Each structure stands twice: as C-alpha cells, then as structure tokens.
Amino acid sequence: MAKKLVIKVTAGADAPERCSQAFTVAAVAVASGVEVSLWLTGESAWFALPGKAAEFELPHAAPLPDLLDSLLAGGRVTLCTQCAARREITEKDTLEGVRIAGAQVFVSESLADDTQALVY
C-alpha cells in the first residue's frame, strides 16, 4: 500500500458525487494514518474559501466542511495556482492552512516514492 496519497479533485458543485467521493476518500485516508495531499482544481477551487464548503449539499454524504476540516488538520490542502488566478483568489482569501501551488509541485508530489495519485 502507498504510504502517501495525492488526490486531485476537479469537481465541485457541478459534479457533486465526484467531488464528495474525492473528499471522502481523502478524509478516510487521513483517518487511516496515510499522508494525504488534496489538490483543489477546477470548480473545487471555491472550497478553499471560508464558508464555501458549507454551501455544498449532497444527500447521504458526509458534510463537506467536516471532511475539509479533517484534511486541513491531518493532511495538506493545496489550491491550484492557475485555478486560483482564474477565480481571482489569493492566499489572503483562503482558509488557514490552504497553500497555493502549481503543476510542478503536483507532479513532484505525485511521482514521489511510495505515492499513489488519484484524480476525481
């Protein structure tokens, strides 16, 4: 089993089941002791902002704010540089603990030894 997990979530409210799956898998991995790096890209970029996760609803799914809180506490959450720029989001706008980084960092993390990358 991989010791590290990198998850890129490209979906937000536009594809709620895919979005929820990514956050759920990431949170379960953190709870299982796996080192997790969650990347917010595309429409999921909005969840880097305070209060946005609370607006997300999906029946029979864990609340997105709870999943995000667990990831911020036990993993790493990164907002894609280009996705942030397209939405005019800066680091001062984001939740505490969210970093902004680009493709080079994503590739580096994804190709590290003992790492599994997933894209939702």
PDB file of N, CA and C in Angstrom, residues 46-87:
ATOM      1  N   TRP A  46     -13.189  26.660  -5.335  1.00  0.00           N
ATOM      2  CA  TRP A  46     -14.009  27.525  -4.468  1.00  0.00           C
ATOM      3  C   TRP A  46     -14.005  27.058  -3.017  1.00  0.00           C
ATOM      4  N   PHE A  47     -13.752  25.765  -2.771  1.00  0.00           N
ATOM      5  CA  PHE A  47     -13.779  25.250  -1.399  1.00  0.00           C
ATOM      6  C   PHE A  47     -12.569  25.692  -0.585  1.00  0.00           C
ATOM      7  N   ALA A  48     -11.627  26.388  -1.208  1.00  0.00           N
ATOM      8  CA  ALA A  48     -10.506  26.970  -0.469  1.00  0.00           C
ATOM      9  C   ALA A  48     -10.925  28.237   0.264  1.00  0.00           C
ATOM     10  N   LEU A  49     -12.107  28.747  -0.055  1.00  0.00           N
ATOM     11  CA  LEU A  49     -12.597  29.981   0.563  1.00  0.00           C
ATOM     12  C   LEU A  49     -13.453  29.683   1.792  1.00  0.00           C
ATOM     13  N   PRO A  50     -13.375  30.515   2.817  1.00  0.00           N
ATOM     14  CA  PRO A  50     -14.200  30.322   4.008  1.00  0.00           C
ATOM     15  C   PRO A  50     -15.687  30.287   3.658  1.00  0.00           C
ATOM     16  N   GLY A  51     -16.391  29.310   4.217  1.00  0.00           N
ATOM     17  CA  GLY A  51     -17.838  29.209   4.067  1.00  0.00           C
ATOM     18  C   GLY A  51     -18.327  28.495   2.823  1.00  0.00           C
ATOM     19  N   LYS A  52     -17.485  28.312   1.830  1.00  0.00           N
ATOM     20  CA  LYS A  52     -17.941  27.700   0.570  1.00  0.00           C
ATOM     21  C   LYS A  52     -18.284  26.220   0.735  1.00  0.00           C
ATOM     22  N   ALA A  53     -17.536  25.488   1.550  1.00  0.00           N
ATOM     23  CA  ALA A  53     -17.835  24.068   1.756  1.00  0.00           C
ATOM     24  C   ALA A  53     -19.207  23.888   2.406  1.00  0.00           C
ATOM     25  N   ALA A  54     -19.604  24.837   3.230  1.00  0.00           N
ATOM     26  CA  ALA A  54     -20.906  24.749   3.911  1.00  0.00           C
ATOM     27  C   ALA A  54     -22.065  24.901   2.931  1.00  0.00           C
ATOM     28  N   GLU A  55     -21.824  25.478   1.775  1.00  0.00           N
ATOM     29  CA  GLU A  55     -22.870  25.636   0.763  1.00  0.00           C
ATOM     30  C   GLU A  55     -23.097  24.364  -0.041  1.00  0.00           C
ATOM     31  N   PHE A  56     -22.176  23.411   0.068  1.00  0.00           N
ATOM     32  CA  PHE A  56     -22.243  22.158  -0.702  1.00  0.00           C
ATOM     33  C   PHE A  56     -23.204  21.185  -0.031  1.00  0.00           C
ATOM     34  N   GLU A  57     -24.100  20.621  -0.820  1.00  0.00           N
ATOM     35  CA  GLU A  57     -25.051  19.638  -0.287  1.00  0.00           C
ATOM     36  C   GLU A  57     -25.123  18.427  -1.196  1.00  0.00           C
ATOM     37  N   LEU A  58     -25.111  17.260  -0.586  1.00  0.00           N
ATOM     38  CA  LEU A  58     -25.303  16.007  -1.311  1.00  0.00           C
ATOM     39  C   LEU A  58     -25.947  15.023  -0.338  1.00  0.00           C
ATOM     40  N   PRO A  59     -27.167  14.577  -0.656  1.00  0.00           N
ATOM     41  CA  PRO A  59     -27.844  13.640   0.238  1.00  0.00           C
ATOM     42  C   PRO A  59     -27.002  12.386   0.500  1.00  0.00           C
ATOM     43  N   HIS A  60     -27.050  11.925   1.723  1.00  0.00           N
ATOM     44  CA  HIS A  60     -26.393  10.691   2.162  1.00  0.00           C
ATOM     45  C   HIS A  60     -24.870  10.772   2.098  1.00  0.00           C
ATOM     46  N   ALA A  61     -24.325  11.973   2.082  1.00  0.00           N
ATOM     47  CA  ALA A  61     -22.873  12.157   2.067  1.00  0.00           C
ATOM     48  C   ALA A  61     -22.449  12.875   3.340  1.00  0.00           C
ATOM     49  N   ALA A  62     -21.218  12.607   3.756  1.00  0.00           N
ATOM     50  CA  ALA A  62     -20.675  13.318   4.913  1.00  0.00           C
ATOM     51  C   ALA A  62     -20.613  14.809   4.588  1.00  0.00           C
ATOM     52  N   PRO A  63     -20.861  15.666   5.572  1.00  0.00           N
ATOM     53  CA  PRO A  63     -20.792  17.114   5.326  1.00  0.00           C
ATOM     54  C   PRO A  63     -19.397  17.536   4.857  1.00  0.00           C
ATOM     55  N   LEU A  64     -19.352  18.251   3.763  1.00  0.00           N
ATOM     56  CA  LEU A  64     -18.072  18.669   3.197  1.00  0.00           C
ATOM     57  C   LEU A  64     -17.240  19.501   4.172  1.00  0.00           C
ATOM     58  N   PRO A  65     -17.831  20.393   4.973  1.00  0.00           N
ATOM     59  CA  PRO A  65     -16.998  21.133   5.930  1.00  0.00           C
ATOM     60  C   PRO A  65     -16.264  20.218   6.912  1.00  0.00           C
ATOM     61  N   ASP A  66     -16.913  19.140   7.341  1.00  0.00           N
ATOM     62  CA  ASP A  66     -16.269  18.202   8.268  1.00  0.00           C
ATOM     63  C   ASP A  66     -15.097  17.488   7.596  1.00  0.00           C
ATOM     64  N   LEU A  67     -15.308  17.070   6.338  1.00  0.00           N
ATOM     65  CA  LEU A  67     -14.241  16.392   5.601  1.00  0.00           C
ATOM     66  C   LEU A  67     -13.064  17.341   5.380  1.00  0.00           C
ATOM     67  N   LEU A  68     -13.363  18.566   4.985  1.00  0.00           N
ATOM     68  CA  LEU A  68     -12.312  19.545   4.740  1.00  0.00           C
ATOM     69  C   LEU A  68     -11.557  19.870   6.027  1.00  0.00           C
ATOM     70  N   ASP A  69     -12.268  20.002   7.128  1.00  0.00           N
ATOM     71  CA  ASP A  69     -11.605  20.265   8.416  1.00  0.00           C
ATOM     72  C   ASP A  69     -10.630  19.151   8.775  1.00  0.00           C
ATOM     73  N   SER A  70     -11.031  17.904   8.536  1.00  0.00           N
ATOM     74  CA  SER A  70     -10.143  16.790   8.867  1.00  0.00           C
ATOM     75  C   SER A  70      -8.910  16.793   7.962  1.00  0.00           C
ATOM     76  N   LEU A  71      -9.084  17.204   6.715  1.00  0.00           N
ATOM     77  CA  LEU A  71      -7.945  17.274   5.797  1.00  0.00           C
ATOM     78  C   LEU A  71      -7.002  18.412   6.167  1.00  0.00           C
ATOM     79  N   LEU A  72      -7.549  19.534   6.565  1.00  0.00           N
ATOM     80  CA  LEU A  72      -6.711  20.651   6.994  1.00  0.00           C
ATOM     81  C   LEU A  72      -5.957  20.314   8.278  1.00  0.00           C
ATOM     82  N   ALA A  73      -6.574  19.521   9.147  1.00  0.00           N
ATOM     83  CA  ALA A  73      -5.945  19.158  10.418  1.00  0.00           C
ATOM     84  C   ALA A  73      -4.890  18.068  10.259  1.00  0.00           C
ATOM     85  N   GLY A  74      -5.140  17.102   9.359  1.00  0.00           N
ATOM     86  CA  GLY A  74      -4.245  15.953   9.294  1.00  0.00           C
ATOM     87  C   GLY A  74      -3.543  15.727   7.978  1.00  0.00           C
ATOM     88  N   GLY A  75      -3.814  16.560   6.991  1.00  0.00           N
ATOM     89  CA  GLY A  75      -3.191  16.392   5.678  1.00  0.00           C
ATOM     90  C   GLY A  75      -2.726  17.737   5.147  1.00  0.00           C
ATOM     91  N   ARG A  76      -2.604  17.793   3.841  1.00  0.00           N
ATOM     92  CA  ARG A  76      -2.210  19.034   3.180  1.00  0.00           C
ATOM     93  C   ARG A  76      -3.273  19.351   2.134  1.00  0.00           C
ATOM     94  N   VAL A  77      -3.694  20.605   2.071  1.00  0.00           N
ATOM     95  CA  VAL A  77      -4.674  21.044   1.080  1.00  0.00           C
ATOM     96  C   VAL A  77      -4.022  22.138   0.243  1.00  0.00           C
ATOM     97  N   THR A  78      -4.057  21.937  -1.070  1.00  0.00           N
ATOM     98  CA  THR A  78      -3.416  22.866  -1.998  1.00  0.00           C
ATOM     99  C   THR A  78      -4.429  23.334  -3.028  1.00  0.00           C
ATOM    100  N   LEU A  79      -4.420  24.611  -3.290  1.00  0.00           N
ATOM    101  CA  LEU A  79      -5.233  25.218  -4.336  1.00  0.00           C
ATOM    102  C   LEU A  79      -4.335  25.447  -5.542  1.00  0.00           C
ATOM    103  N   CYS A  80      -4.771  24.996  -6.693  1.00  0.00           N
ATOM    104  CA  CYS A  80      -4.032  25.147  -7.941  1.00  0.00           C
ATOM    105  C   CYS A  80      -3.808  26.622  -8.255  1.00  0.00           C
ATOM    106  N   THR A  81      -2.580  26.965  -8.610  1.00  0.00           N
ATOM    107  CA  THR A  81      -2.213  28.348  -8.916  1.00  0.00           C
ATOM    108  C   THR A  81      -3.072  28.941 -10.025  1.00  0.00           C
ATOM    109  N   GLN A  82      -3.173  28.242 -11.148  1.00  0.00           N
ATOM    110  CA  GLN A  82      -3.946  28.769 -12.272  1.00  0.00           C
ATOM    111  C   GLN A  82      -5.435  28.853 -11.947  1.00  0.00           C
ATOM    112  N   CYS A  83      -5.936  27.855 -11.244  1.00  0.00           N
ATOM    113  CA  CYS A  83      -7.357  27.848 -10.872  1.00  0.00           C
ATOM    114  C   CYS A  83      -7.669  29.022  -9.953  1.00  0.00           C
ATOM    115  N   ALA A  84      -6.754  29.298  -9.029  1.00  0.00           N
ATOM    116  CA  ALA A  84      -6.925  30.439  -8.129  1.00  0.00           C
ATOM    117  C   ALA A  84      -6.906  31.747  -8.921  1.00  0.00           C
ATOM    118  N   ALA A  85      -5.966  31.870  -9.821  1.00  0.00           N
ATOM    119  CA  ALA A  85      -5.839  33.104 -10.599  1.00  0.00           C
ATOM    120  C   ALA A  85      -7.085  33.348 -11.456  1.00  0.00           C
ATOM    121  N   ARG A  86      -7.614  32.287 -12.067  1.00  0.00           N
ATOM    122  CA  ARG A  86      -8.810  32.443 -12.905  1.00  0.00           C
ATOM    123  C   ARG A  86     -10.012  32.907 -12.091  1.00  0.00           C
ATOM    124  N   ARG A  87     -10.014  32.599 -10.813  1.00  0.00           N
ATOM    125  CA  ARG A  87     -11.121  32.969  -9.934  1.00  0.00           C
ATOM    126  C   ARG A  87     -10.777  34.171  -9.058  1.00  0.00           C
TER     127      ARG A  87
END
